[in-house]
């Protein structure tokens, strides 16, 4: 072992002697690079020469003029092309401009494609208006105005957007009323007077930013008929901002003026081009400016007896401030749009600086060549250094991504060799740790999954059992109570009903006897005549038959209610029997009759029966009546909630209605449809209707078991179908589909429900 350890140490020592240190390698490469660069730069200064001054003047003037022409031309051409796009969208129906969202998206896309525009507007011939505007707060306003000729006012809706990371965000909406009328606007009137050409407005002040700008208006015809004006505006300060980018050093000036010698734009950021007086804007004349270069341009024009309006072609003038003063070069050229002229004022000293700049550029070029040579020399040395470092970096990234099977071999540099060995030991330890952690994690996940499945099963069973127990107890008590009430009421009602016919006969006999006595004996006994008058015998003779008829009707009504209660409870029938579905529905409606009538705060609910020709159906009659009770109660509650939401309307005007439609689907199935015209429900609510304990009613007004139990009775007990079709503000329709002949399991778990 000692020999092996000694041999390993000798091997490491020999390896270290053969390798070169990282510091030595880097110092060597840097020294070679610096030496080569210094030599090349020193040599480059020996070959620098001056440039021709006139050539520099021509080049500078051409670049400035070309850049200004291009920028101004881009703005004007963008205006024209955008107007043509809008015109094609109208005339060719490329965009549905009657759709507010599509129209808004179309205009916003045009404004985003042309950020130099201040506004894109369209004024309709009838006074309506639609436009998008950029604001000083980097927001975009979408303005829609509807003109009312009766009130001579316009309803203004403004939606503010702000650019987010990926899309526009709505910042707010404002609705006001103003007297804005599109045909009265200057830009509209200019275009309306020149229907066959593009029109440019004079400079005016934008109300939103209180800065000067101009507008381009174009009339729009649809099928040869004038329908409105397209207007695009932009601020003059955007041209000034571009000129400032051309003259960033501020040692010269670039300006644009019109034929009236009014300043349109300037590269001097400190010089304003306009004056605001009484909410109107006026452009400064060149002689009113504070910039010394602009004053030199004015003085030069006066000296040469020239003016801005006389410039029809490119022209270069010179001005010298005294015999030994600074010499200036003034260049003037027409822009080609409107009556604008671009001018430049550059002192001679700038050209000398240009010579020095040219020499500097040459030096930089030679220095770059030297650096290129040094870089080529450094690549060889750096590759020797960076290759092992790149291996370590790649292996580290792989470990960070989860691939722990990494090992790095480095040769040639002592420090990197030690680092690679430490990295390999670390990777091995990580692999062992992660392997153990994965095993522990897998075991834990398996245990958690098993516990979760067990808990879900237990919870589901508990919910089912609880729902069945609650409903069983409730329906058992309800069935016994209904049966008892029906029995107790039935006997005395039968007594009353059976004796009413005899009472009718006795009453007729007594009245006949009274008539006989009145005819033959009343005059012989004055006391009898007085008693007849006192008791108002005529009224009794007329009212008594009516009284007996009312009692007969009441007794019949009580008998019908008792019959409905017995039909609903089905306590006197077998568990499975052929029954008349319509009889069960009618008995349920009889029990719910009090909830269907009008009461304070609620109007009457009309029940429309659309019964088809149904055969007798084999079913659990009591349970099926329970389903009808739950579905009808649910519809009544939905209609009452709808009435509460519309209390501001007259209840008599709301046609609240429940339609019950039955039909034979085929030779084996029947369907019962219960439809209400209430508020309906969302898809989220509809999907949970038949879940146990789910309810949308306030606490204390619903258990969430009615529809769940109904679903189990129809689907699991009878082998049928129960589903709901609904949408918000479209009412709801519950459909029960059951087979005509019983083919279900009599030992179903719901068989314990009371029938």
XYZ file of C-alpha atoms in Angstrom:
755
model
C 0.000 0.000 0.000
C 2.843 2.400 0.815
C 4.467 1.616 -2.522
C 1.193 2.325 -4.329
C 0.678 5.609 -2.461
C 4.272 6.630 -3.146
C 3.927 5.757 -6.821
C 0.697 7.801 -7.031
C 2.394 10.813 -5.426
C 5.334 10.525 -7.850
C 2.942 10.328 -10.774
C 1.080 13.482 -9.597
C 4.390 15.287 -9.100
C 5.597 14.404 -12.591
C 2.203 15.502 -14.033
C 2.394 18.851 -12.253
C 5.911 19.442 -13.543
C 4.775 18.737 -17.104
C 1.702 21.085 -16.878
C 1.724 24.860 -17.219
C 0.039 27.092 -14.600
C -3.150 28.963 -15.547
C -1.643 32.334 -14.560
C 1.374 31.823 -16.798
C -0.790 30.881 -19.761
C -3.058 33.917 -19.390
C -0.171 36.368 -18.876
C 1.564 35.058 -21.965
C -1.511 35.464 -24.170
C -2.225 39.002 -22.877
C 1.380 40.148 -23.405
C 1.384 38.907 -26.981
C -1.972 40.607 -27.720
C -0.974 43.971 -26.208
C 2.374 44.008 -27.961
C 0.850 43.294 -31.356
C -1.949 45.876 -30.897
C 0.443 48.604 -29.752
C 2.710 48.041 -32.724
C -0.123 48.141 -35.263
C -1.726 51.272 -33.706
C 1.643 53.056 -33.632
C 2.176 52.224 -37.279
C -1.372 53.394 -38.239
C -0.709 56.945 -37.020
C 2.126 57.214 -39.579
C -0.240 56.748 -42.570
C -3.077 59.161 -41.561
C -3.765 62.092 -43.943
C -6.181 64.953 -44.196
C -9.399 64.759 -46.190
C -10.558 67.340 -48.635
C -12.669 69.983 -46.826
C -15.029 70.541 -49.756
C -15.717 66.816 -49.940
C -16.653 66.781 -46.270
C -19.010 69.747 -46.765
C -20.763 68.018 -49.642
C -21.007 64.718 -47.785
C -22.388 66.270 -44.602
C -24.979 68.369 -46.455
C -26.077 65.388 -48.562
C -26.447 63.114 -45.538
C -28.400 65.669 -43.533
C -30.635 66.629 -46.446
C -31.165 62.998 -47.492
C -32.036 61.953 -43.943
C -34.485 64.839 -43.541
C -36.080 64.182 -46.944
C -36.450 60.498 -46.091
C -37.999 61.094 -42.649
C -40.475 63.704 -43.873
C -41.238 61.592 -46.929
C -41.874 58.537 -44.763
C -44.371 60.462 -42.645
C -46.231 61.819 -45.674
C -46.200 58.493 -47.514
C -47.378 56.650 -44.381
C -50.256 59.111 -44.132
C -51.245 58.510 -47.748
C -50.893 54.715 -47.550
C -52.883 54.532 -44.294
C -55.708 56.562 -45.830
C -55.713 54.231 -48.831
C -55.881 51.200 -46.501
C -58.914 52.668 -44.705
C -60.547 53.508 -48.047
C -60.040 49.937 -49.332
C -61.389 48.529 -46.050
C -64.579 50.572 -46.553
C -65.091 50.060 -50.266
C -64.108 46.350 -50.442
C -65.638 45.270 -47.104
C -62.269 43.926 -45.947
C -63.192 44.875 -42.374
C -66.687 44.833 -40.879
C -66.695 48.467 -39.761
C -70.253 48.072 -38.438
C -68.856 45.745 -35.758
C -67.509 48.024 -32.958
C -64.864 45.537 -31.771
C -63.580 44.761 -35.273
C -63.540 48.461 -36.181
C -61.660 49.334 -32.978
C -59.072 46.580 -33.525
C -58.582 47.754 -37.145
C -57.899 51.385 -36.161
C -55.654 50.377 -33.230
C -53.544 48.193 -35.518
C -53.084 51.145 -37.904
C -52.027 53.440 -35.043
C -49.601 50.832 -33.644
C -48.089 50.381 -37.120
C -47.584 54.175 -37.381
C -46.453 55.439 -33.938
C -45.596 58.854 -35.436
C -49.315 59.565 -35.965
C -51.083 61.588 -33.294
C -54.564 60.539 -34.377
C -56.510 58.581 -37.017
C -60.071 59.846 -37.340
C -63.164 59.307 -39.467
C -65.992 61.826 -39.563
C -69.285 60.575 -40.966
C -71.518 62.726 -43.081
C -74.359 62.366 -40.525
C -72.177 63.873 -37.768
C -70.948 60.627 -36.154
C -67.259 60.261 -35.354
C -64.768 57.472 -34.624
C -61.047 57.875 -33.955
C -57.959 56.686 -32.089
C -55.470 59.121 -30.506
C -52.038 58.946 -28.876
C -51.717 60.945 -25.622
C -48.806 62.433 -23.688
C -49.130 59.669 -21.057
C -48.275 56.913 -23.567
C -51.927 55.943 -23.654
C -54.240 55.371 -26.598
C -57.747 56.793 -26.516
C -60.499 55.205 -28.623
C -63.243 57.826 -29.119
C -66.718 57.126 -30.507
C -69.284 59.885 -30.919
C -72.944 59.526 -31.920
C -74.554 62.783 -33.136
C -78.178 63.467 -32.126
C -79.756 65.956 -34.554
C -82.713 66.561 -32.227
C -80.609 67.670 -29.232
C -77.723 68.998 -31.370
C -75.356 67.131 -29.053
C -72.997 64.211 -29.357
C -72.711 61.280 -26.944
C -68.976 60.713 -26.451
C -67.555 57.360 -25.294
C -63.768 57.299 -24.663
C -61.912 54.057 -23.846
C -58.286 54.483 -22.668
C -55.673 51.773 -23.346
C -52.065 51.411 -22.249
C -49.487 49.201 -23.883
C -48.572 46.197 -21.747
C -45.895 43.561 -22.205
C -47.932 41.590 -24.744
C -51.210 43.422 -25.366
C -53.184 46.607 -24.726
C -54.731 46.971 -21.286
C -57.967 48.851 -20.701
C -57.303 51.745 -18.255
C -60.806 53.215 -18.096
C -63.957 54.301 -19.921
C -65.518 57.785 -19.894
C -68.898 58.775 -21.275
C -69.810 62.463 -21.700
C -72.021 64.636 -23.849
C -70.550 67.450 -25.956
C -71.371 69.483 -29.058
C -68.693 67.937 -31.280
C -70.061 67.748 -34.846
C -67.720 66.251 -37.452
C -68.870 68.316 -40.489
C -68.012 71.502 -38.555
C -64.349 70.535 -38.043
C -61.736 72.350 -40.207
C -60.171 69.124 -41.463
C -63.611 67.845 -42.543
C -64.566 71.067 -44.318
C -61.267 71.219 -46.236
C -61.756 67.687 -47.558
C -65.452 68.282 -48.317
C -64.523 71.279 -50.462
C -61.915 69.235 -52.409
C -63.643 65.933 -53.004
C -61.204 64.793 -55.709
C -57.857 65.222 -53.957
C -55.863 64.868 -50.731
C -55.989 68.028 -48.576
C -53.501 69.317 -45.988
C -54.548 71.665 -43.222
C -52.675 74.663 -41.887
C -50.764 74.237 -38.663
C -53.118 74.168 -35.660
C -52.952 73.290 -31.962
C -53.870 69.798 -30.730
C -56.245 70.203 -27.788
C -55.011 67.073 -25.996
C -51.270 67.962 -26.006
C -51.409 71.756 -26.702
C -48.711 71.364 -29.352
C -48.793 72.289 -33.053
C -49.481 69.756 -35.765
C -51.015 69.307 -39.193
C -53.661 67.030 -40.635
C -54.211 65.252 -43.909
C -57.833 64.786 -44.950
C -59.244 62.654 -47.726
C -62.916 62.323 -48.729
C -64.324 58.790 -48.831
C -66.845 57.665 -51.408
C -68.824 54.438 -51.280
C -70.457 53.400 -54.552
C -69.951 56.940 -55.831
C -71.618 58.528 -52.796
C -69.718 60.784 -50.375
C -70.013 59.248 -46.866
C -67.349 61.003 -44.785
C -63.750 62.164 -44.356
C -60.629 60.265 -43.279
C -58.235 62.457 -41.256
C -54.704 61.627 -40.037
C -52.794 64.030 -37.778
C -49.222 64.164 -36.570
C -47.328 66.538 -34.328
C -44.530 68.709 -35.725
C -42.382 67.938 -32.684
C -41.832 64.423 -34.089
C -39.901 65.951 -37.007
C -37.902 68.068 -34.539
C -37.068 64.949 -32.519
C -35.752 63.270 -35.648
C -33.644 66.337 -36.554
C -32.182 66.240 -33.053
C -30.967 62.705 -33.681
C -29.118 63.964 -36.773
C -27.459 66.750 -34.796
C -26.753 65.135 -31.454
C -23.609 67.140 -30.747
C -25.404 70.507 -31.106
C -22.494 72.151 -32.959
C -24.705 72.954 -35.947
C -28.416 73.245 -36.654
C -30.909 71.666 -39.019
C -34.273 73.340 -39.515
C -37.395 73.212 -41.663
C -39.333 76.387 -42.513
C -42.292 77.177 -44.763
C -42.572 79.817 -47.454
C -43.666 82.362 -44.817
C -40.317 81.916 -43.012
C -42.176 80.223 -40.137
C -40.203 77.609 -38.212
C -41.681 74.094 -38.660
C -39.022 72.002 -36.896
C -35.466 72.409 -35.574
C -32.711 70.232 -34.187
C -32.231 72.638 -31.245
C -34.100 71.018 -28.331
C -34.040 74.315 -26.397
C -35.758 76.282 -29.163
C -39.566 76.158 -29.317
C -41.117 76.519 -32.749
C -44.435 78.034 -31.669
C -46.182 80.544 -29.400
C -49.587 79.936 -27.757
C -51.809 83.013 -27.465
C -55.431 82.790 -26.235
C -55.634 79.013 -26.859
C -54.390 79.414 -30.430
C -50.989 78.419 -31.732
C -48.726 80.551 -33.923
C -45.445 79.411 -35.466
C -42.373 81.533 -34.775
C -40.776 83.344 -37.641
C -37.059 82.680 -38.122
C -36.148 86.180 -36.972
C -38.086 85.618 -33.695
C -35.959 82.649 -32.645
C -33.197 82.738 -30.010
C -30.815 80.305 -31.682
C -27.683 82.050 -32.967
C -27.358 79.711 -35.958
C -30.929 80.492 -37.071
C -30.160 84.216 -36.777
C -27.089 83.663 -38.979
C -29.364 81.961 -41.574
C -31.727 84.970 -41.507
C -28.813 87.409 -41.832
C -27.342 85.408 -44.723
C -30.662 85.455 -46.627
C -30.922 89.226 -46.146
C -27.340 89.748 -47.277
C -27.983 87.711 -50.444
C -31.390 89.375 -50.966
C -33.094 85.998 -50.812
C -35.952 84.439 -48.843
C -37.284 80.992 -47.975
C -40.039 81.296 -50.571
C -37.474 81.894 -53.315
C -35.689 78.552 -52.725
C -36.711 76.252 -55.577
C -33.541 74.153 -55.807
C -30.630 73.170 -53.585
C -28.530 76.221 -52.741
C -25.387 76.750 -50.604
C -24.471 80.148 -49.096
C -21.596 81.253 -46.849
C -21.394 83.774 -44.045
C -18.314 85.024 -42.157
C -18.527 86.867 -38.850
C -15.953 89.572 -39.542
C -12.612 89.348 -41.387
C -11.120 86.938 -38.878
C -14.317 85.470 -37.485
C -15.906 82.066 -37.837
C -17.054 81.025 -41.288
C -20.452 79.353 -41.679
C -21.942 77.255 -44.481
C -25.705 77.587 -45.035
C -27.440 75.001 -47.211
C -31.083 75.325 -48.355
C -33.192 72.853 -50.378
C -36.914 72.337 -50.947
C -38.349 69.295 -49.147
C -40.728 68.445 -51.968
C -43.857 68.387 -49.781
C -46.092 71.406 -49.245
C -43.999 74.624 -49.236
C -41.369 73.409 -46.792
C -37.599 74.064 -47.108
C -34.858 72.236 -45.178
C -31.823 74.230 -44.101
C -28.517 73.526 -42.375
C -26.059 75.924 -40.701
C -22.613 74.402 -39.997
C -19.515 76.326 -38.815
C -16.229 75.709 -40.585
C -14.672 74.406 -37.373
C -16.977 71.419 -37.614
C -15.371 70.429 -40.924
C -11.931 70.502 -39.337
C -13.324 68.313 -36.602
C -14.587 66.082 -39.388
C -11.015 65.703 -40.673
C -9.854 64.677 -37.240
C -12.786 62.317 -36.981
C -11.856 60.747 -40.319
C -8.289 60.219 -39.114
C -9.642 58.735 -35.936
C -11.814 56.350 -37.943
C -8.771 55.259 -39.924
C -6.848 54.674 -36.734
C -9.701 52.687 -35.286
C -9.856 50.587 -38.438
C -6.157 49.787 -38.221
C -6.462 49.100 -34.526
C -9.313 46.695 -35.241
C -7.076 44.925 -37.738
C -4.417 44.675 -35.075
C -6.919 43.341 -32.599
C -8.051 40.813 -35.167
C -4.489 39.585 -35.493
C -4.125 39.504 -31.724
C -7.417 37.669 -31.428
C -6.238 35.025 -33.894
C -3.104 34.540 -31.820
C -5.139 34.392 -28.610
C -7.556 31.765 -29.962
C -4.839 29.142 -29.987
C -3.833 29.908 -26.399
C -7.402 30.349 -25.123
C -8.551 27.081 -26.677
C -5.985 25.270 -24.581
C -7.407 27.004 -21.495
C -11.146 27.144 -22.264
C -11.627 23.574 -23.526
C -11.314 21.941 -20.079
C -13.291 24.793 -18.505
C -16.062 24.212 -21.067
C -16.111 20.531 -20.144
C -16.594 21.435 -16.493
C -19.331 23.939 -17.406
C -21.166 21.412 -19.589
C -21.011 18.764 -16.879
C -22.247 21.280 -14.252
C -25.191 22.267 -16.470
C -26.060 18.604 -17.015
C -26.071 18.013 -13.243
C -28.291 21.079 -12.764
C -30.716 19.534 -15.307
C -30.802 16.239 -13.409
C -28.193 14.135 -15.249
C -25.890 13.074 -12.404
C -23.862 10.570 -14.437
C -21.030 13.029 -15.129
C -17.250 12.640 -14.992
C -14.620 15.079 -16.332
C -11.032 14.330 -17.381
C -8.665 17.334 -17.686
C -5.009 17.281 -18.715
C -2.453 20.029 -19.296
C -3.277 22.643 -16.577
C -2.554 21.874 -12.936
C -5.269 23.971 -11.321
C -8.001 22.682 -13.670
C -6.902 19.092 -13.051
C -7.415 19.528 -9.286
C -10.798 21.194 -9.941
C -11.919 18.300 -12.160
C -11.047 15.733 -9.495
C -13.056 17.658 -6.884
C -15.962 17.903 -9.330
C -15.959 14.146 -9.957
C -16.068 13.432 -6.207
C -18.960 15.864 -5.792
C -20.894 14.290 -8.695
C -20.471 10.824 -7.192
C -21.787 11.965 -3.811
C -24.752 13.663 -5.480
C -25.625 10.499 -7.412
C -25.651 8.448 -4.232
C -27.708 11.042 -2.334
C -30.284 11.464 -5.124
C -30.654 7.697 -5.563
C -31.512 7.286 -1.885
C -33.823 10.319 -1.999
C -35.706 8.969 -5.036
C -36.318 5.656 -3.317
C -37.664 7.404 -0.223
C -39.824 9.711 -2.351
C -41.321 6.843 -4.354
C -42.257 4.987 -1.179
C -43.821 8.117 0.302
C -45.794 8.887 -2.872
C -47.150 5.333 -2.977
C -48.311 5.580 0.638
C -49.921 8.975 0.052
C -51.704 7.710 -3.074
C -53.057 4.675 -1.214
C -54.285 6.866 1.641
C -55.870 9.316 -0.806
C -57.797 6.577 -2.638
C -59.018 5.140 0.651
C -60.156 8.558 1.900
C -61.986 9.319 -1.374
C -63.839 5.996 -1.225
C -64.747 6.544 2.421
C -65.965 10.091 1.748
C -68.079 8.992 -1.223
C -69.655 6.149 0.755
C -70.310 8.483 3.672
C -72.030 11.042 1.450
C -74.180 8.379 -0.217
C -75.152 6.846 3.126
C -75.914 10.215 4.693
C -78.064 11.281 1.724
C -79.979 7.997 1.793
C -80.534 8.125 5.552
C -81.740 11.725 5.528
C -84.078 11.199 2.584
C -85.335 7.866 3.951
C -86.250 9.403 7.283
C -87.824 12.464 5.690
C -89.888 10.557 3.123
C -90.928 7.941 5.686
C -92.242 10.621 8.032
C -93.833 12.506 5.168
C -95.568 9.383 3.798
C -96.964 8.376 7.197
C -98.109 11.907 7.908
C -99.828 12.249 4.514
C -101.516 8.871 4.901
C -102.719 9.723 8.413
C -104.025 13.115 7.406
C -105.802 11.639 4.374
C -107.408 8.917 6.519
C -108.541 11.300 9.245
C -110.020 13.763 6.764
C -111.582 11.109 4.536
C -114.167 9.747 7.065
C -115.780 13.062 8.146
C -115.693 14.305 4.569
C -117.527 11.154 3.469
C -120.149 11.815 6.152
C -120.623 15.363 4.928
C -120.581 14.419 1.259
C -122.994 11.509 1.758
C -125.551 13.566 3.705
C -125.472 16.640 1.517
C -127.799 15.024 -1.037
C -130.376 14.299 1.726
C -129.952 17.851 3.042
C -130.791 19.122 -0.434
C -133.978 17.022 -0.532
C -135.042 17.982 2.988
C -134.429 21.632 2.233
C -136.615 21.471 -0.891
C -139.395 19.748 1.103
C -139.245 22.299 3.907
C -139.288 25.198 1.480
C -142.326 23.632 -0.264
C -144.078 23.301 3.085
C -143.262 26.930 3.915
C -144.677 28.004 0.557
C -147.856 26.007 1.251
C -148.308 27.501 4.700
C -147.587 30.976 3.421
C -150.244 30.538 0.760
C -153.051 29.183 2.995
C -152.372 30.207 6.612
C -150.272 33.333 6.772
C -153.186 35.756 6.513
C -155.090 33.974 9.256
C -152.230 34.412 11.717
C -150.688 37.924 11.804
C -147.949 36.656 14.130
C -146.676 34.299 11.414
C -146.612 37.103 8.865
C -144.604 39.290 11.257
C -142.134 36.471 11.890
C -141.701 35.917 8.121
C -140.824 39.556 7.654
C -138.429 39.528 10.592
C -136.411 36.536 9.328
C -136.530 37.733 5.681
C -137.971 34.469 4.374
C -137.493 35.459 0.724
C -133.740 35.851 1.237
C -133.505 32.499 3.047
C -135.519 30.805 0.262
C -133.043 32.207 -2.295
C -129.749 31.827 -0.363
C -130.200 28.410 1.275
C -129.843 26.384 -1.976
C -126.751 28.403 -2.822
C -125.319 27.694 0.617
C -125.861 23.969 0.171
C -124.271 24.063 -3.296
C -121.190 25.800 -1.817
C -120.929 23.100 0.815
C -121.191 20.481 -1.928
C -118.361 22.112 -3.898
C -116.190 22.348 -0.763
C -116.778 18.706 0.087
C -115.879 17.665 -3.490
C -112.687 19.741 -3.277
C -111.681 18.096 -0.001
C -112.303 14.661 -1.490
C -110.063 15.496 -4.471
C -107.277 16.663 -2.133
C -107.563 13.485 -0.062
C -107.472 11.409 -3.231
C -104.338 13.290 -4.412
C -102.645 12.716 -1.052
C -103.399 8.987 -1.228
C -102.213 8.795 -4.852
C -99.014 10.681 -3.952
C -98.203 8.518 -0.919
C -99.200 5.244 -2.706
C -99.425 3.512 0.658
C -102.365 1.423 -0.531
C -100.631 0.069 -3.645
C -97.997 -2.582 -4.329
C -94.381 -1.549 -4.606
C -94.189 -2.195 -8.350
C -97.385 -1.613 -10.324
C -98.660 -0.350 -13.618
C -99.692 3.267 -12.983
C -100.967 6.268 -14.870
C -98.100 8.778 -14.988
C -100.541 11.641 -15.571
C -102.450 10.748 -12.383
C -99.210 10.997 -10.350
C -98.317 14.362 -11.922
C -101.801 15.739 -11.287
C -101.758 14.619 -7.647
C -98.376 16.322 -7.164
C -99.705 19.528 -8.734
C -102.749 19.349 -6.427
C -100.448 19.224 -3.383
C -98.374 22.148 -4.739
C -101.488 24.147 -5.679
C -100.938 26.704 -2.890
C -97.437 27.510 -4.175
C -98.720 28.076 -7.696
C -101.275 30.698 -6.706
C -100.544 34.433 -6.628
C -99.421 35.836 -3.295
C -97.867 39.141 -2.131
C -94.627 39.640 -4.028
C -95.246 36.754 -6.441
C -97.528 36.444 -9.431
C -99.467 33.317 -10.348
C -97.529 30.491 -11.984
C -99.396 29.025 -14.924
C -99.184 25.246 -15.450
C -99.563 24.100 -19.046
C -100.232 20.363 -19.478
C -99.230 18.912 -22.842
C -100.033 15.258 -22.126
C -99.473 12.665 -24.786
C -101.160 9.274 -25.085
C -99.094 7.319 -22.540
C -99.656 3.662 -21.707
C -99.578 2.422 -18.124
C -95.984 2.311 -16.872
C -94.524 -0.250 -14.490
C -92.661 1.660 -11.764
C -92.277 2.458 -8.096
C -95.181 4.917 -8.067
C -94.383 6.549 -4.732
C -90.737 7.123 -5.623
C -91.651 8.468 -9.061
C -94.124 10.886 -7.422
C -91.242 11.976 -5.199
C -89.204 12.768 -8.349
C -92.083 14.845 -9.768
C -92.391 16.678 -6.430
C -88.641 17.526 -6.397
C -88.545 18.689 -10.033
C -91.726 20.791 -9.791
C -90.590 22.328 -6.480
C -87.247 23.180 -8.082
C -89.033 24.916 -11.012
C -91.321 26.867 -8.659
C -88.305 28.037 -6.599
C -86.510 29.108 -9.796
C -89.532 31.160 -10.942
C -89.872 32.787 -7.505
C -86.181 33.761 -7.607
C -86.685 35.269 -11.067
C -89.607 37.344 -9.758
C -87.483 38.612 -6.854
C -84.814 39.808 -9.313
C -87.448 41.744 -11.296
C -89.403 43.398 -8.486
C -89.144 46.757 -10.275
C -91.457 45.389 -13.008
C -95.189 44.803 -12.669
C -95.700 41.122 -11.717
C -98.741 40.912 -13.989
C -96.546 41.531 -17.005
C -94.299 38.522 -16.330
C -95.720 35.337 -17.907
C -94.240 32.828 -15.447
C -95.088 29.349 -16.660
C -94.337 25.649 -16.118
C -94.969 23.361 -19.077
C -95.346 19.602 -18.510
C -95.077 17.585 -21.698
C -95.259 13.780 -21.935
C -94.576 11.624 -24.950
C -93.816 8.078 -26.042
C -90.241 7.863 -27.328
C -90.641 4.400 -28.821
C -92.392 1.165 -27.997
C -90.338 0.716 -24.812
C -89.755 4.214 -23.377
C -91.715 7.298 -22.288
C -90.418 10.795 -21.511
C -91.671 13.499 -19.146
C -90.470 17.088 -19.798
C -90.810 19.720 -17.026
C -89.956 23.143 -18.487
C -89.891 26.540 -16.767
C -89.142 30.000 -18.168
C -87.070 31.190 -15.199
C -83.578 32.677 -15.145
C -81.847 29.447 -16.174
C -78.356 28.508 -14.989
C -74.724 28.497 -16.064
C -72.921 25.423 -17.375
C -70.891 25.308 -14.148
C -74.060 25.014 -12.045
C -75.778 22.594 -14.479
C -72.835 20.168 -14.347
C -73.184 19.847 -10.534
C -76.998 19.677 -10.255
C -77.169 15.998 -9.352
C -74.175 15.995 -6.941
C -75.114 15.208 -3.301
C -75.416 18.302 -1.060
C -74.957 20.745 -3.953
C -77.429 23.645 -3.779
C -77.627 27.240 -4.966
C -80.233 28.212 -2.359
C -79.389 30.278 0.761
C -78.368 28.478 3.944
C -81.404 26.911 5.601
C -83.539 26.799 2.442
C -82.133 23.720 0.749
C -80.232 20.523 1.606
C -78.904 19.702 -1.861
C -80.399 16.182 -1.718
C -83.611 16.482 -3.751
C -82.140 16.310 -7.261
C -79.447 13.831 -6.159
C -82.062 11.425 -4.773
C -84.237 11.984 -7.854
C -81.300 11.044 -10.079
C -80.735 7.830 -8.118
C -84.451 6.929 -8.264
C -84.682 7.436 -12.049
C -81.272 6.111 -13.132
C -80.314 3.480 -10.565
C -83.793 2.355 -9.434
C -85.711 2.455 -12.723
C -82.831 2.130 -15.204
C -83.875 5.401 -16.867
C -82.318 8.776 -17.639
C -82.559 12.180 -15.911
C -80.841 15.246 -17.387
C -81.230 18.992 -17.599
C -80.904 21.454 -20.484
C -80.423 25.103 -19.504
C -78.560 28.320 -20.222
C -78.569 31.746 -18.524
C -81.818 33.659 -19.184
C -83.171 30.689 -21.188
C -85.092 28.819 -18.476
C -84.519 25.148 -17.634
C -85.857 21.831 -18.924
C -85.668 18.613 -16.877
C -86.249 15.407 -18.844
C -87.165 12.074 -17.235
C -86.951 9.019 -19.489
C -88.054 5.627 -18.089
C -88.861 2.247 -19.642
C -92.532 1.229 -19.943
C -91.940 -2.348 -18.779
C -90.034 -2.914 -15.538
C -86.629 -4.529 -16.087
C -84.838 -3.224 -13.008
C -83.438 -4.961 -9.957
C -85.927 -5.245 -7.087
C -83.058 -5.604 -4.645
C -81.637 -2.181 -5.556
C -80.135 -0.327 -2.643
C -82.865 2.326 -2.904
C -85.655 -0.223 -2.420
C -85.744 0.752 1.253
C -87.163 4.177 0.339
C -90.834 4.602 1.349
C -93.284 4.079 -1.478
